[in-house]
mmCIF file of C-alpha atoms in Angstrom:
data_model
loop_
_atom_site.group_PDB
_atom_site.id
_atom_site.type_symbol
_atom_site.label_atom_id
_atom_site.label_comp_id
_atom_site.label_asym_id
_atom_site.label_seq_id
_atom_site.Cartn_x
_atom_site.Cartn_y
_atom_site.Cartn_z
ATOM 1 C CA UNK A 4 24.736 50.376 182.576
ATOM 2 C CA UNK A 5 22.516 52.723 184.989
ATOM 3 C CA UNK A 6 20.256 55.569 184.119
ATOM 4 C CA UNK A 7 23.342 57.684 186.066
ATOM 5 C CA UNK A 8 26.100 56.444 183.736
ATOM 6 C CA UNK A 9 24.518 57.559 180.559
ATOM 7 C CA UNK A 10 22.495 60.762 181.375
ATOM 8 C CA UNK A 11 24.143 64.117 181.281
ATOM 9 C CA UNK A 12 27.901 62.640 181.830
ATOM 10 C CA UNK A 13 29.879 64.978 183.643
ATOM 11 C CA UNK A 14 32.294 65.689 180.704
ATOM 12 C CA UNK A 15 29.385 67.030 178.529
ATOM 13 C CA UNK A 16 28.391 69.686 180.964
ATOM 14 C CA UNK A 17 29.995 72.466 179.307
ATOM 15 C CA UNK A 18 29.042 71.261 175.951
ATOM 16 C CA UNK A 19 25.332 70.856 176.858
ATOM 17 C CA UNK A 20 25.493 74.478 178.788
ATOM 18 C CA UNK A 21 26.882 75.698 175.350
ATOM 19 C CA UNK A 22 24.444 74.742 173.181
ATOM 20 C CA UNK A 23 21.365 75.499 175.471
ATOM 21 C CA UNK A 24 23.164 79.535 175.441
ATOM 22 C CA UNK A 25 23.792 79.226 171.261
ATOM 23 C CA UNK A 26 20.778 77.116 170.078
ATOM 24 C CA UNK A 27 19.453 77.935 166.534
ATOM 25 C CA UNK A 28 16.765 80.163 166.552
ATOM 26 C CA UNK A 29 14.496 76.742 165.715
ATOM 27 C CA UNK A 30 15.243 75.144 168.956
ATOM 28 C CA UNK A 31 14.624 78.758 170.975
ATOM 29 C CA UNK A 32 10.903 79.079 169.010
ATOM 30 C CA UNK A 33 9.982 75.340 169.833
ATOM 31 C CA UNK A 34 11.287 75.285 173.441
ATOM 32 C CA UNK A 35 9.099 78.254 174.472
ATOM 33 C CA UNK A 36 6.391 75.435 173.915
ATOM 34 C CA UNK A 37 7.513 72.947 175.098
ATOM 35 C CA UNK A 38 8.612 74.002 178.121
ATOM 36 C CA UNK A 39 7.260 74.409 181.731
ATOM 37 C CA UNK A 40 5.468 71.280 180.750
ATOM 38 C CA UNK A 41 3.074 72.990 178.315
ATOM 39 C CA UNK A 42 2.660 70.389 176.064
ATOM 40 C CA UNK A 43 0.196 67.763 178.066
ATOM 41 C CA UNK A 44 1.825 68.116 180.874
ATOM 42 C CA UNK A 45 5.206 66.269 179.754
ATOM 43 C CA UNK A 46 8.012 67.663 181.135
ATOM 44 C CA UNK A 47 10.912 68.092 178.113
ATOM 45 C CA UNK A 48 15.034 68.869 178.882
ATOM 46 C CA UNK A 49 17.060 70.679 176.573
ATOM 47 C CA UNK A 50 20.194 69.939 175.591
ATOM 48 C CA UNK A 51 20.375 66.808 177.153
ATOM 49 C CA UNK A 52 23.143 63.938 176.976
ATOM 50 C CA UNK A 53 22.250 60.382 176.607
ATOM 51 C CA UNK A 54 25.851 58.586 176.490
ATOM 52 C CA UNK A 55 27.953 60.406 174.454
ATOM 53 C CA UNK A 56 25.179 62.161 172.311
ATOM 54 C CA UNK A 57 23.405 65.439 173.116
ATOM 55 C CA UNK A 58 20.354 65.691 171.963
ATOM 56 C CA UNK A 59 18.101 68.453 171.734
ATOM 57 C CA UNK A 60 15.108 67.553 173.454
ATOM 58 C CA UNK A 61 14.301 64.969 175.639
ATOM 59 C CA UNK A 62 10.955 63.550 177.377
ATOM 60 C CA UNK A 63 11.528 61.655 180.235
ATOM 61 C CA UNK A 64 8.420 59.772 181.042
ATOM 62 C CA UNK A 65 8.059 59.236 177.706
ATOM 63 C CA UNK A 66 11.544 58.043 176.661
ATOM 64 C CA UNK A 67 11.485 60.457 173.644
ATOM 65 C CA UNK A 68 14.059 62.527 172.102
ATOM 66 C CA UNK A 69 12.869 65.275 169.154
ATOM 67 C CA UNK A 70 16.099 66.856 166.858
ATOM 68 C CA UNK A 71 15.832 70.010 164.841
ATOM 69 C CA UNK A 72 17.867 69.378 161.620
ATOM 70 C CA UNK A 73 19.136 72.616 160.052
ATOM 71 C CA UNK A 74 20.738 72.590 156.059
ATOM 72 C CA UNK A 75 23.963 70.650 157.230
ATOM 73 C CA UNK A 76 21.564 67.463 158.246
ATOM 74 C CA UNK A 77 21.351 67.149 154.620
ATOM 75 C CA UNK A 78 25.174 66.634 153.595
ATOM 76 C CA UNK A 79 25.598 62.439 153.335
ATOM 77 C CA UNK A 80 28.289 62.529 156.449
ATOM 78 C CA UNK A 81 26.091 63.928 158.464
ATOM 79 C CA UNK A 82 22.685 61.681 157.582
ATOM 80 C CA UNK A 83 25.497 58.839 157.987
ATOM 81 C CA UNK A 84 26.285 59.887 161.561
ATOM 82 C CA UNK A 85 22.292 60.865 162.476
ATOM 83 C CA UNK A 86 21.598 56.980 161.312
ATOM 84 C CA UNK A 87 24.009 55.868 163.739
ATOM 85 C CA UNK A 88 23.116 58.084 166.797
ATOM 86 C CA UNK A 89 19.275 57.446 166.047
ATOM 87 C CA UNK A 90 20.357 53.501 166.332
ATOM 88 C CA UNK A 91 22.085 53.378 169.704
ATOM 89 C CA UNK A 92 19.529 55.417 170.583
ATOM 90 C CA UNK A 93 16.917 53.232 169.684
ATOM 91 C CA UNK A 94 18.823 50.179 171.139
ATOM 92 C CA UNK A 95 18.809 51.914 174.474
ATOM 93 C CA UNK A 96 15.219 51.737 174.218
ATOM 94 C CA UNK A 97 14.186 55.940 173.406
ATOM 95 C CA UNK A 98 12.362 56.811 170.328
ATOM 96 C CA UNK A 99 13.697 59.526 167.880
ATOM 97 C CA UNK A 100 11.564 62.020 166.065
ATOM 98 C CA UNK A 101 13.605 64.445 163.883
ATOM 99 C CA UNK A 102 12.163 67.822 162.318
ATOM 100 C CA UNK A 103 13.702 70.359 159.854
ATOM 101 C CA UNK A 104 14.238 73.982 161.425
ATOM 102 C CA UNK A 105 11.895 74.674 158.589
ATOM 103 C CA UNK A 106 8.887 72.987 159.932
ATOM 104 C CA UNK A 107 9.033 73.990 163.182
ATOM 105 C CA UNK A 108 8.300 77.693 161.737
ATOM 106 C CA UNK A 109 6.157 76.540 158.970
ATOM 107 C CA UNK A 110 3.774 73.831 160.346
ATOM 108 C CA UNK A 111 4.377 74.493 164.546
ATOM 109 C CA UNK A 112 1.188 72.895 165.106
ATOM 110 C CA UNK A 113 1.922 69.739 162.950
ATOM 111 C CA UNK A 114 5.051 69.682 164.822
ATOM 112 C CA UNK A 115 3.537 69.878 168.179
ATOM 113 C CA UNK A 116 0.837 67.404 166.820
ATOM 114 C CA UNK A 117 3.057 64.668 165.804
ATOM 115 C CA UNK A 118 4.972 64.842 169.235
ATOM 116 C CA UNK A 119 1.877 64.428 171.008
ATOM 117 C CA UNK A 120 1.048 61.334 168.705
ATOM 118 C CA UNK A 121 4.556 59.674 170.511
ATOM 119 C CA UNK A 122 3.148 60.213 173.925
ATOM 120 C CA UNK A 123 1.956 56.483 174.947
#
């Protein structure tokens, strides 16, 4: 499978455009610094698909995808379904880094700090 057949499929362009105009207010306070390549330079996405999953953030030269997890990440379906997307993923060789909305307000610079510690 090419980089084209599993990034940003065509069907998920409406989906991705709706989440990047109703993202939680986590993923609005964390993008302002991360993007514009703020953060060393790396340039992050948002709201980009990766087969049939959208994730929230993605690094490109580093192959890295960071989630914001509100309340509902904690209901067993859902951690079920994370453990799965996190796994094909992985398999497709990206690395996953996941964050309660919480922390990003609480601890931004851990936050930032422990993405910069996945840069290679």
């Amino acid at each position: 499978m090419s980089k084209k057949q599993i990034h940003n499929r065509k069907y998920l362009e409406s989906f991705r455009k709706d989440l990047r105009n109703n993202g939680t207010s986590a993923e609005a306070f964390l993008w302002k610094y991360l993007q514009r390549s703020q953060l060393e330079g790396r340039k992050f996405r948002r709201q980009h698909s990766i087969g049939n999953y959208i994730v929230d953030f993605y690094c490109p030269k580093e192959k890295l995808i960071i989630e914001l997890d509100g309340e509902i990440h904690n209901k067993p379906e859902i951690k079920e379904h994370d453990l799965k997307r996190t796994i094909y993923l992985n398999n497709l060789g990206f690395h996953v880094i996941r964050f309660e909305n919480k922390m990003v307000f609480d601890h931004l610079s851990s936050v930032l700090n422990e993405i910069k510690d996945n840069f290679e």
